mmCIF file of C-alpha atoms (C1' of nucleotides) in Angstrom:
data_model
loop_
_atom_site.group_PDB
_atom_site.id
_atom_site.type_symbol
_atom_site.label_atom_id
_atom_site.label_comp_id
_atom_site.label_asym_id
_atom_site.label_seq_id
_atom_site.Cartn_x
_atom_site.Cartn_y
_atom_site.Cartn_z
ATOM 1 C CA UNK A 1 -7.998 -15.866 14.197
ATOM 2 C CA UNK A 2 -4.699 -16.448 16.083
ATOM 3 C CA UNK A 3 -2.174 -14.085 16.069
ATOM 4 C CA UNK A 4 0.210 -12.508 17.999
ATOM 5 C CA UNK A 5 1.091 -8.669 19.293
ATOM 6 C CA UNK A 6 5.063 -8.087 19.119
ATOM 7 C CA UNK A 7 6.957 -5.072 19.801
ATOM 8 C CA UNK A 8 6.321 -3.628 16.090
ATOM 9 C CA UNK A 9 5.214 -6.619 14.394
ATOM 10 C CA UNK A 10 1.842 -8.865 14.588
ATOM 11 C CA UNK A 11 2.413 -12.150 14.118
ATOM 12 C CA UNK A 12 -0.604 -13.931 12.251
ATOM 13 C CA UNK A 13 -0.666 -18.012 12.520
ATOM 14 C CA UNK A 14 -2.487 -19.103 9.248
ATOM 15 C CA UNK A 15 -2.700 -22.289 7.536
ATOM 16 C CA UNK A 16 -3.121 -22.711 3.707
ATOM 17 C CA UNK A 17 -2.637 -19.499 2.986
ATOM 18 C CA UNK A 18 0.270 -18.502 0.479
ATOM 19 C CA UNK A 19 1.329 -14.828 0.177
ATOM 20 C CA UNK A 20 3.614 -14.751 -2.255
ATOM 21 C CA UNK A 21 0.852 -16.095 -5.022
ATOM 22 C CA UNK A 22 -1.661 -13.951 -3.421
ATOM 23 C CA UNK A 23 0.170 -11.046 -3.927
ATOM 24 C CA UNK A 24 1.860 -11.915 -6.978
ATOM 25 C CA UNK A 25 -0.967 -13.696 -9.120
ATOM 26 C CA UNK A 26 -2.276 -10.639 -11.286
ATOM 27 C CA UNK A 27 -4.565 -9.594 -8.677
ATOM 28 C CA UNK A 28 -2.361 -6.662 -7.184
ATOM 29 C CA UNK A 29 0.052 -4.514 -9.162
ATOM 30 C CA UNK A 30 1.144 -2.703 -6.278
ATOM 31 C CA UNK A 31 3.219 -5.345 -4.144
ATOM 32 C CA UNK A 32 7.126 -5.725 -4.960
ATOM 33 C CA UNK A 33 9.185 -8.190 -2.922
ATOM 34 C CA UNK A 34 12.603 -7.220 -1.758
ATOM 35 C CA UNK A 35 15.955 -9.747 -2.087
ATOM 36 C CA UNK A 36 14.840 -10.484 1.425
ATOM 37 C CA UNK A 37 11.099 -11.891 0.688
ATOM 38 C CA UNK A 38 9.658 -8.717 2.038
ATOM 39 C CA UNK A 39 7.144 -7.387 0.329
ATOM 40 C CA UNK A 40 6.417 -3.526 0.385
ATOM 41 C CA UNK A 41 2.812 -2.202 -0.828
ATOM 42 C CA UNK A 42 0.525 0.475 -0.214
ATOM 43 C CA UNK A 43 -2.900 0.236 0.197
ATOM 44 C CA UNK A 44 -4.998 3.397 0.739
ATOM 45 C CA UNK A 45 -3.018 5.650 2.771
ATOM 46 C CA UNK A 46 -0.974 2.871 4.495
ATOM 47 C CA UNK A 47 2.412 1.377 3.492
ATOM 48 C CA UNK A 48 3.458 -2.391 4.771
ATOM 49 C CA UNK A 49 6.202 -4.450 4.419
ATOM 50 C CA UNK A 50 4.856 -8.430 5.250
ATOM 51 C CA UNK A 51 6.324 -11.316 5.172
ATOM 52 C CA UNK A 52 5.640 -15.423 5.187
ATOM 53 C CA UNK A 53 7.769 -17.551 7.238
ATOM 54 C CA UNK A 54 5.731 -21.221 7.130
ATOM 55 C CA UNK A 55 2.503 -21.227 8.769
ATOM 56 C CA UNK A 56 3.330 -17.408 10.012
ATOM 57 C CA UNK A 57 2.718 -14.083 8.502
ATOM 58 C CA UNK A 58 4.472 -11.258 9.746
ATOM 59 C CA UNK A 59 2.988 -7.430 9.371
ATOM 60 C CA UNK A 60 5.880 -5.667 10.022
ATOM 61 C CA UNK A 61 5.852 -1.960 11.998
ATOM 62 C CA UNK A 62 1.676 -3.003 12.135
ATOM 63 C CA UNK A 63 -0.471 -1.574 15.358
ATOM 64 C CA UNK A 64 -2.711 -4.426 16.664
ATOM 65 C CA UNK A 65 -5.623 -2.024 15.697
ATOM 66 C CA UNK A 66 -4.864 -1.186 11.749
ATOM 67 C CA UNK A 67 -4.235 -5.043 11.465
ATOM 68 C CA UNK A 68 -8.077 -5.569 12.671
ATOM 69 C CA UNK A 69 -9.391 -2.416 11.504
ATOM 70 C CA UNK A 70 -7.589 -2.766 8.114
ATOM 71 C CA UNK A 71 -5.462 -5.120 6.838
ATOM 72 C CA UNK A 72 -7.974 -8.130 8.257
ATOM 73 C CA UNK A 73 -9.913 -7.090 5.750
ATOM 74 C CA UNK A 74 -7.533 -6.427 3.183
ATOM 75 C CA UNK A 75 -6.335 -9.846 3.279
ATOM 76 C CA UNK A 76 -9.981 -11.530 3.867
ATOM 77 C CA UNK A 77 -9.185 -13.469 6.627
ATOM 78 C CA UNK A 78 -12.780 -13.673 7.863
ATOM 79 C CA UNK A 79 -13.262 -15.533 4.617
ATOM 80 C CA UNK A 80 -13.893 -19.333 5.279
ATOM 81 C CA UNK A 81 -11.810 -20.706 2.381
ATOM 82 C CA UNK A 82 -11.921 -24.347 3.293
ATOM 83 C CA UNK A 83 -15.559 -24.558 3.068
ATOM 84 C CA UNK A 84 -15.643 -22.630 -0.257
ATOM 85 C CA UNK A 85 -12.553 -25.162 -1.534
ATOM 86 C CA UNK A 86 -14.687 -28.247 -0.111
ATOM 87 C CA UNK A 87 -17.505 -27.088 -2.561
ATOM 88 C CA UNK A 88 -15.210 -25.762 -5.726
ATOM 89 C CA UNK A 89 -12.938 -28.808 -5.248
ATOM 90 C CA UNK A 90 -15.299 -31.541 -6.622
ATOM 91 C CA UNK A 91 -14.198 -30.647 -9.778
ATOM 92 C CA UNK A 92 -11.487 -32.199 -10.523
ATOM 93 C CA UNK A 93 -9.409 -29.786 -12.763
ATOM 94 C CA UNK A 94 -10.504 -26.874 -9.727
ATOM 95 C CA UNK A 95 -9.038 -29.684 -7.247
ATOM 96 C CA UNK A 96 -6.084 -29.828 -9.175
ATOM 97 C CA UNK A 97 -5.629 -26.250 -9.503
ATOM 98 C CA UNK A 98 -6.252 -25.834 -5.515
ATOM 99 C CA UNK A 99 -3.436 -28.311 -4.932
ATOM 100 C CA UNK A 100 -1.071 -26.100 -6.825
ATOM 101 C CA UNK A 101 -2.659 -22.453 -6.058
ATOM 102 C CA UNK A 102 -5.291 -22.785 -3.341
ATOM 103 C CA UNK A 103 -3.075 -20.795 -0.564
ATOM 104 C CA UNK A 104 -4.521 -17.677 -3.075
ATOM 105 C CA UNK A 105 -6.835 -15.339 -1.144
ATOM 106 C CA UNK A 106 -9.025 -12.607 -3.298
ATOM 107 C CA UNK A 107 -7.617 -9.768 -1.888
ATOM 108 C CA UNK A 108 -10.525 -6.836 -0.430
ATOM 109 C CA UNK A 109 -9.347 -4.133 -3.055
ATOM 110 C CA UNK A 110 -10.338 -0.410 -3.930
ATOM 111 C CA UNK A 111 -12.867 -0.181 -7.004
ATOM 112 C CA UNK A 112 -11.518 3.210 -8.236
ATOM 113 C CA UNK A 113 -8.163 1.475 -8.093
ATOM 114 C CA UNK A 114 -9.179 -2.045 -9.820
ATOM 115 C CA UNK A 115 -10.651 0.216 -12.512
ATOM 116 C CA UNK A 116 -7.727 2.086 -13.170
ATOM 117 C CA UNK A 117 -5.357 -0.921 -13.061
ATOM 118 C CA UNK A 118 -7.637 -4.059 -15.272
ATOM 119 C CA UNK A 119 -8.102 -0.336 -17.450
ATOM 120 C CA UNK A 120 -4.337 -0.322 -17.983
ATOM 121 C CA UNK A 121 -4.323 -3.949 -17.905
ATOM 122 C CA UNK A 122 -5.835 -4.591 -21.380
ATOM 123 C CA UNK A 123 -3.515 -6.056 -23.952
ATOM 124 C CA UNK A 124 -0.550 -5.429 -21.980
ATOM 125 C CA UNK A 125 1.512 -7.915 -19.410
ATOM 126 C CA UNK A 126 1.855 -7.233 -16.045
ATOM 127 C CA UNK A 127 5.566 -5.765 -15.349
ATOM 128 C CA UNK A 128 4.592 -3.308 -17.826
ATOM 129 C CA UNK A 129 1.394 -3.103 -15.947
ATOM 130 C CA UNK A 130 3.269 -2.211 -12.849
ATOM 131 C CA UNK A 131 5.588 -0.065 -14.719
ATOM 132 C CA UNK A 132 2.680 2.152 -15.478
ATOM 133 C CA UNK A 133 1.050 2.502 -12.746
ATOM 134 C CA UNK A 134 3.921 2.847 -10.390
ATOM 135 C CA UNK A 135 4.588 6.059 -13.160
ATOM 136 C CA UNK A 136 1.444 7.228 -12.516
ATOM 137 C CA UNK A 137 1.565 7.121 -8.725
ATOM 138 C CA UNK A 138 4.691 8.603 -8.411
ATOM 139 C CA UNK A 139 3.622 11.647 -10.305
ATOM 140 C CA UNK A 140 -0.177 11.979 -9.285
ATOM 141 C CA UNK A 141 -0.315 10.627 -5.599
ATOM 142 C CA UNK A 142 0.256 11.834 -2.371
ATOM 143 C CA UNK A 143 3.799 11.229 -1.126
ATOM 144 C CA UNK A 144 2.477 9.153 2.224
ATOM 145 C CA UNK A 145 6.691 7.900 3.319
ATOM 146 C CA UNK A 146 9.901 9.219 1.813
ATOM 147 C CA UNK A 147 9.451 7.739 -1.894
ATOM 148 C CA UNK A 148 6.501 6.122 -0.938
ATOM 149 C CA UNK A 149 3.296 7.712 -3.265
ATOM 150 C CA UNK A 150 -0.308 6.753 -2.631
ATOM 151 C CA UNK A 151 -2.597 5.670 -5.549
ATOM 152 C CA UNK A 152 -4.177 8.880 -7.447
ATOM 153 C CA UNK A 153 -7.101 10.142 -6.774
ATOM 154 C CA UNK A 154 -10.139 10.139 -9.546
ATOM 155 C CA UNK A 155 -10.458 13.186 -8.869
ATOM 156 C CA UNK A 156 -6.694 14.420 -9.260
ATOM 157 C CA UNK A 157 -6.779 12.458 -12.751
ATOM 158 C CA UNK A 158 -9.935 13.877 -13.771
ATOM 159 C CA UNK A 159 -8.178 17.433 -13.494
ATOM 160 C CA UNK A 160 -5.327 16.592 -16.255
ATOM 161 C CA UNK A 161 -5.352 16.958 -19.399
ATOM 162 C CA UNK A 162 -4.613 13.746 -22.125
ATOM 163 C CA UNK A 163 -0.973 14.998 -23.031
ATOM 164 C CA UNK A 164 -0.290 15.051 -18.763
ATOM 165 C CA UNK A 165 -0.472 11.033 -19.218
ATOM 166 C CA UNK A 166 2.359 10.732 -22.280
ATOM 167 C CA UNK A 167 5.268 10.084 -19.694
ATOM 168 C CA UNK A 168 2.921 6.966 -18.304
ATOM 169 C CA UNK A 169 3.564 5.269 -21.849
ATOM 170 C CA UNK A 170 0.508 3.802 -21.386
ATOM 171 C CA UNK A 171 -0.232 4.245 -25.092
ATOM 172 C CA UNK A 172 -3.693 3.811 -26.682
ATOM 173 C CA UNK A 173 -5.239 3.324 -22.716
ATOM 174 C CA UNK A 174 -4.345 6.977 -21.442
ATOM 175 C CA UNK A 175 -7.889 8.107 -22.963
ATOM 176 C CA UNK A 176 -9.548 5.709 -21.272
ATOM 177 C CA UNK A 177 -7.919 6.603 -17.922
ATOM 178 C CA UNK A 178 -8.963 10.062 -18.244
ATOM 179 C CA UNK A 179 -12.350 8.885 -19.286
ATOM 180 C CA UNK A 180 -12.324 6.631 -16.308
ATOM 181 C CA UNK A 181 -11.433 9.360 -13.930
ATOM 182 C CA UNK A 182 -14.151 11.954 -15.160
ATOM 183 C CA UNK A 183 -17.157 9.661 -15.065
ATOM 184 C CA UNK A 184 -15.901 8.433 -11.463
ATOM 185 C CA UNK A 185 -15.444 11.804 -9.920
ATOM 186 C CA UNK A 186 -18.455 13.101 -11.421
ATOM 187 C CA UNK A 187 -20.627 10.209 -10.143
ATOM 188 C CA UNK A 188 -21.634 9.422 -13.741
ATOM 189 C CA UNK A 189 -20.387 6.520 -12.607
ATOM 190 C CA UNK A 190 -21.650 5.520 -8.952
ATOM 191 C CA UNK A 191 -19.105 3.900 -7.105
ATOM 192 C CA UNK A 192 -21.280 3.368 -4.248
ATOM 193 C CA UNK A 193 -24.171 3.050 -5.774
ATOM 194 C CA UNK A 194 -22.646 0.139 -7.634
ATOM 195 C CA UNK A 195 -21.990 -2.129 -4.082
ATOM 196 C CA UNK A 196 -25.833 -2.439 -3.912
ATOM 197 C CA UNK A 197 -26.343 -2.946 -7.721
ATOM 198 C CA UNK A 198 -27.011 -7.008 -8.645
ATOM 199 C CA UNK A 199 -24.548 -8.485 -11.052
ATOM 200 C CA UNK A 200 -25.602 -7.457 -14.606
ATOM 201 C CA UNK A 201 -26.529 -3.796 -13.591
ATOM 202 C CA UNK A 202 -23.141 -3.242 -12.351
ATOM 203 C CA UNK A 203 -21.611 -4.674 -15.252
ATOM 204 C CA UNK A 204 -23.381 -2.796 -17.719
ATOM 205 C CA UNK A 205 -22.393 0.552 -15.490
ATOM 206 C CA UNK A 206 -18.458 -0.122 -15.383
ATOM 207 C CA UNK A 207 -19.140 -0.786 -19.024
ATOM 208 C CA UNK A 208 -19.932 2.894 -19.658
ATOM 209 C CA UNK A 209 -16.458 3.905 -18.909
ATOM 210 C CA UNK A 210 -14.297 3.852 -22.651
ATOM 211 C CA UNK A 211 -12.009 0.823 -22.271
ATOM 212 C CA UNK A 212 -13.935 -0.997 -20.067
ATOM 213 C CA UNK A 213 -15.547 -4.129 -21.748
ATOM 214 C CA UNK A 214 -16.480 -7.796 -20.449
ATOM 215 C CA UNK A 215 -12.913 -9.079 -19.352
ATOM 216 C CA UNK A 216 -11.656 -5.672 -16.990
ATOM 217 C CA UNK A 217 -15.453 -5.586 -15.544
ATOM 218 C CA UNK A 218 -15.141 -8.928 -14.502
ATOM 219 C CA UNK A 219 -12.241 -7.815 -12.702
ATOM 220 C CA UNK A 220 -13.052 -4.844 -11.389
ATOM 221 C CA UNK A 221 -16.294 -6.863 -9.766
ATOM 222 C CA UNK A 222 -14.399 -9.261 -8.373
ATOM 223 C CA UNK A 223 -11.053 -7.322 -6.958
ATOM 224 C CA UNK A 224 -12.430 -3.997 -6.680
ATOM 225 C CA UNK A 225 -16.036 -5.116 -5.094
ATOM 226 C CA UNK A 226 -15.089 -8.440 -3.701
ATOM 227 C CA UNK A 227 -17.990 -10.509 -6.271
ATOM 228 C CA UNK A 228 -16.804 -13.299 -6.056
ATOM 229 C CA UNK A 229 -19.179 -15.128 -8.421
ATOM 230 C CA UNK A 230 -17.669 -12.292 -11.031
ATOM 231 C CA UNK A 231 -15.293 -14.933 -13.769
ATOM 232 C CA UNK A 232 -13.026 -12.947 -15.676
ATOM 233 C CA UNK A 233 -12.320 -14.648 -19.064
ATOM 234 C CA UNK A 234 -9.051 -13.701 -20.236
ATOM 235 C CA UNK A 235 -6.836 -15.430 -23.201
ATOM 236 C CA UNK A 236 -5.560 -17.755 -20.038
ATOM 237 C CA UNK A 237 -9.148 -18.857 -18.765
ATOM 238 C CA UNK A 238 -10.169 -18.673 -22.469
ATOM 239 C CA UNK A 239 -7.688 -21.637 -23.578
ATOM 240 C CA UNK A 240 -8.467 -23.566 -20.319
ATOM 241 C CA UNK A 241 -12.420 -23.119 -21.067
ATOM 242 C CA UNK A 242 -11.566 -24.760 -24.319
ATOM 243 C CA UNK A 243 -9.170 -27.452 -23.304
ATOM 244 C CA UNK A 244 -10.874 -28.668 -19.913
ATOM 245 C CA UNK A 245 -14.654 -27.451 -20.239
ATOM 246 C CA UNK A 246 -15.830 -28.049 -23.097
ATOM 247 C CA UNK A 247 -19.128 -29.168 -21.897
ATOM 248 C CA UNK A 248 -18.987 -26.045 -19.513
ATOM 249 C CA UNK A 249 -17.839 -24.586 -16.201
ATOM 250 C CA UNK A 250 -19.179 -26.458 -13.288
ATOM 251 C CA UNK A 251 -22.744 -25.267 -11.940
ATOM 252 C CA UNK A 252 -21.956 -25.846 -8.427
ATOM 253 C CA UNK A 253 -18.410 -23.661 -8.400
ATOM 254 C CA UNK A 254 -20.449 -20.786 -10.232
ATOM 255 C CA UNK A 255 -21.051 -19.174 -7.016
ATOM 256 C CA UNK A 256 -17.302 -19.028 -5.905
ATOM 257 C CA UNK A 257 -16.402 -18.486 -9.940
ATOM 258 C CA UNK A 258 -13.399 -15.681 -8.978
ATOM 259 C CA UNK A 259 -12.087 -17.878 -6.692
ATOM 260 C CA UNK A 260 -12.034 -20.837 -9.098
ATOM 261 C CA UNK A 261 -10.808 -18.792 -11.590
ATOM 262 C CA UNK A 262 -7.911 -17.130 -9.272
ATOM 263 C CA UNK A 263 -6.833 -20.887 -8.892
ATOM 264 C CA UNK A 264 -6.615 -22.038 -12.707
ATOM 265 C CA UNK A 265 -5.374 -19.178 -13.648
ATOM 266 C CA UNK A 266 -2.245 -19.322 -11.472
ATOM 267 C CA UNK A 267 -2.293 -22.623 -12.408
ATOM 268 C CA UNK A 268 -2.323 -22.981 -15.862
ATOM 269 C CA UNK A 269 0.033 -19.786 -16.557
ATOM 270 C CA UNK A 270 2.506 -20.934 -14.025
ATOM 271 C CA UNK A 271 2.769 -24.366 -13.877
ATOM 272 C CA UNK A 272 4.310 -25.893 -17.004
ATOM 273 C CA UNK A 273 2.180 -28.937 -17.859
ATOM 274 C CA UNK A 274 -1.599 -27.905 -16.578
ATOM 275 C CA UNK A 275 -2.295 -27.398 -20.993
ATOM 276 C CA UNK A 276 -0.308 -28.952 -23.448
ATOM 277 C CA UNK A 277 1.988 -26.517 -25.558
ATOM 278 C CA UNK A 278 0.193 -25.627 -28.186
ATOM 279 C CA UNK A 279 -2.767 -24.570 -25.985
ATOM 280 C CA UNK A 280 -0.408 -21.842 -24.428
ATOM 281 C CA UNK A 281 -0.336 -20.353 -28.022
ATOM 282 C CA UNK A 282 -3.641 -20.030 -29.440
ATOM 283 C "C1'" DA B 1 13.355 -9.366 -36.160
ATOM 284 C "C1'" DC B 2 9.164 -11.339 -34.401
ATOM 285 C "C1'" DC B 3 5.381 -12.535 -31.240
ATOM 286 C "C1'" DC B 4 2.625 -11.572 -27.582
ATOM 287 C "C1'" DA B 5 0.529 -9.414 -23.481
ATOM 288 C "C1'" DG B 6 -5.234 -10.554 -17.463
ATOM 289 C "C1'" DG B 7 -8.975 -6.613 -24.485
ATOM 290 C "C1'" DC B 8 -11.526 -3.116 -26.408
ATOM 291 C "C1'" DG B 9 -13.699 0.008 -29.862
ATOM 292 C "C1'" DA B 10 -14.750 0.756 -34.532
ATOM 293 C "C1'" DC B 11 -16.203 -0.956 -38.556
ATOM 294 C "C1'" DG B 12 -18.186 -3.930 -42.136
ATOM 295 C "C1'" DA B 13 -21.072 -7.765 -43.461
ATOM 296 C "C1'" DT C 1 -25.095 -9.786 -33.687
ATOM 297 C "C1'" DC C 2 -20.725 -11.610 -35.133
ATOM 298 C "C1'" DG C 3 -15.996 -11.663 -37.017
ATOM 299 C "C1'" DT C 4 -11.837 -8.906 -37.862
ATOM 300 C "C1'" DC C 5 -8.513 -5.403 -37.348
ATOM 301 C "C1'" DG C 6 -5.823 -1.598 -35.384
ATOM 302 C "C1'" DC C 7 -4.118 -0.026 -31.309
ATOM 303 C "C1'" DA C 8 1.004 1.879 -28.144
ATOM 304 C "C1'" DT C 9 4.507 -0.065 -25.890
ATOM 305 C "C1'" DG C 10 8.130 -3.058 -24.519
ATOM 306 C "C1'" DG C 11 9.493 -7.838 -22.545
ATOM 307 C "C1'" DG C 12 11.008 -12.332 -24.097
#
DNA sequence: ACCCAGGCGACGA
DNA sequence: TCGTCGCATGGG
């Protein structure tokens, strides 16, 4: 890894890596760029404003040691993505969707707060998404900076009542936060216990929380426990499933599924012709 | 006004 | 087990 130590600032050289689409691709809900292509986000306890200039990424006001103890991680750059692309890529709609999105990394995320978020995710788009949860932050976390609110506690939510969440607007979903937040803080739903789980037994755990089904476990899996064979199948990767696999997702990529699917998905909801029109609308 | 959003639970057949 | 429908809210 090369990078640099400046005065406040560590300078990370990086090829093929995109931050703006990593941290804006529905992965995230927590990142908000400036006018100035900063973005700001808190992770944990830590707030960080980054930004991409080329091949260099630059953490601002970032200690050499919470960049390697910390955000390294965060960001996965231990991760060899060119030899995961080299395998995903021999499928040609995955190497088409790398051209466009393959500077994507799966970002190392928190499982109580991937839970909370793909909960509040459901049936909703994602500036309300972020609407929500920056709501429920603001009133629930701890103030880390001046105006700057960590993610809530399980345990702080757990301690609410249903009618504490009507400001959130989070409408039919506030039940399952609450739900969410009770089974986590109680252990009735084993957040450690699930890193060791295989696959299907973690599944079928998350699935014991109300609200969480198929779609926002896949998610969870795969941003909040870093599976990254987990394939979320949402109305995006559903039409692309129907338009480009009909005969079925690639064997070989099933492995590095979250990745493949971080890459069409970008792809096909941001790029104009990946699916003809009327595929966007069914 | 209308349609839809990184779906899910409840219900009926 | 499989389809269908209601759900809260607000952006386009």
């Amino acid at each position: 890894m090369d990078y640099q130590v400046l005065e406040n600032d560590i300078c990370l050289k990086i090829k093929n890596f995109n931050l703006e689409d990593t941290l804006d691709c529905g992965q995230a809900f927590r990142w908000e760029k400036n006018d100035k292509e900063v973005f700001r986000g808190v992770v944990e306890n830590k707030y960080l404003e980054i930004f991409q200039s080329g091949d260099n990424i630059i953490f601002k006001n970032t200690t050499e040691k919470d960049f390697l103890n910390f955000w390294k991680d965060y960001f996965d750059l231990d991760t060899d993505y060119e030899k995961i692309k080299k395998i995903i890529t021999k499928d040609s709609i995955i190497k088409k969707a790398c051209t466009y999105a393959g500077g994507i990394k799966i970002l190392r995320q928190y499982p109580w707060e991937m839970i909370c978020s793909f909960i509040i995710s459901q049936n909703n788009n994602i500036p309300r998404i972020k609407g929500i949860i920056t709501r429920l932050c603001e009133a629930f976390g701890t103030e880390i900076k001046p105006n700057i609110y960590s993610f809530p506690t399980a345990e702080k939510i757990a301690s609410l009542k249903l009618e504490d969440l009507d400001f959130l607007r989070a409408g039919f979903r506030a039940k399952y936060i609450l739900d969410a937040a009770q089974k986590v803080a109680s252990n009735q739903v084993d957040i450690k216990a699930i890193y060791n789980m295989d696959i299907e037994k973690a599944r079928e755990m998350l699935k014991t929380i109300k609200g969480i089904g198929p779609k926002v476990a896949e998610c969870i899996l795969l941003f909040g426990f870093y599976r990254i064979e987990a394939f979320p199948i949402d109305v995006w990767i559903k039409r692309s499933l129907e338009y480009f696999y009909k005969d079925g997702f690639p064997e070989f990529s099933k492995p590095y599924g979250g990745i493949a699917q971080q890459y069409i998905f970008h792809y096909i909801r941001t790029c104009k012709d990946a699916i003809p029109e009327e595929y966007r609308k069914k």
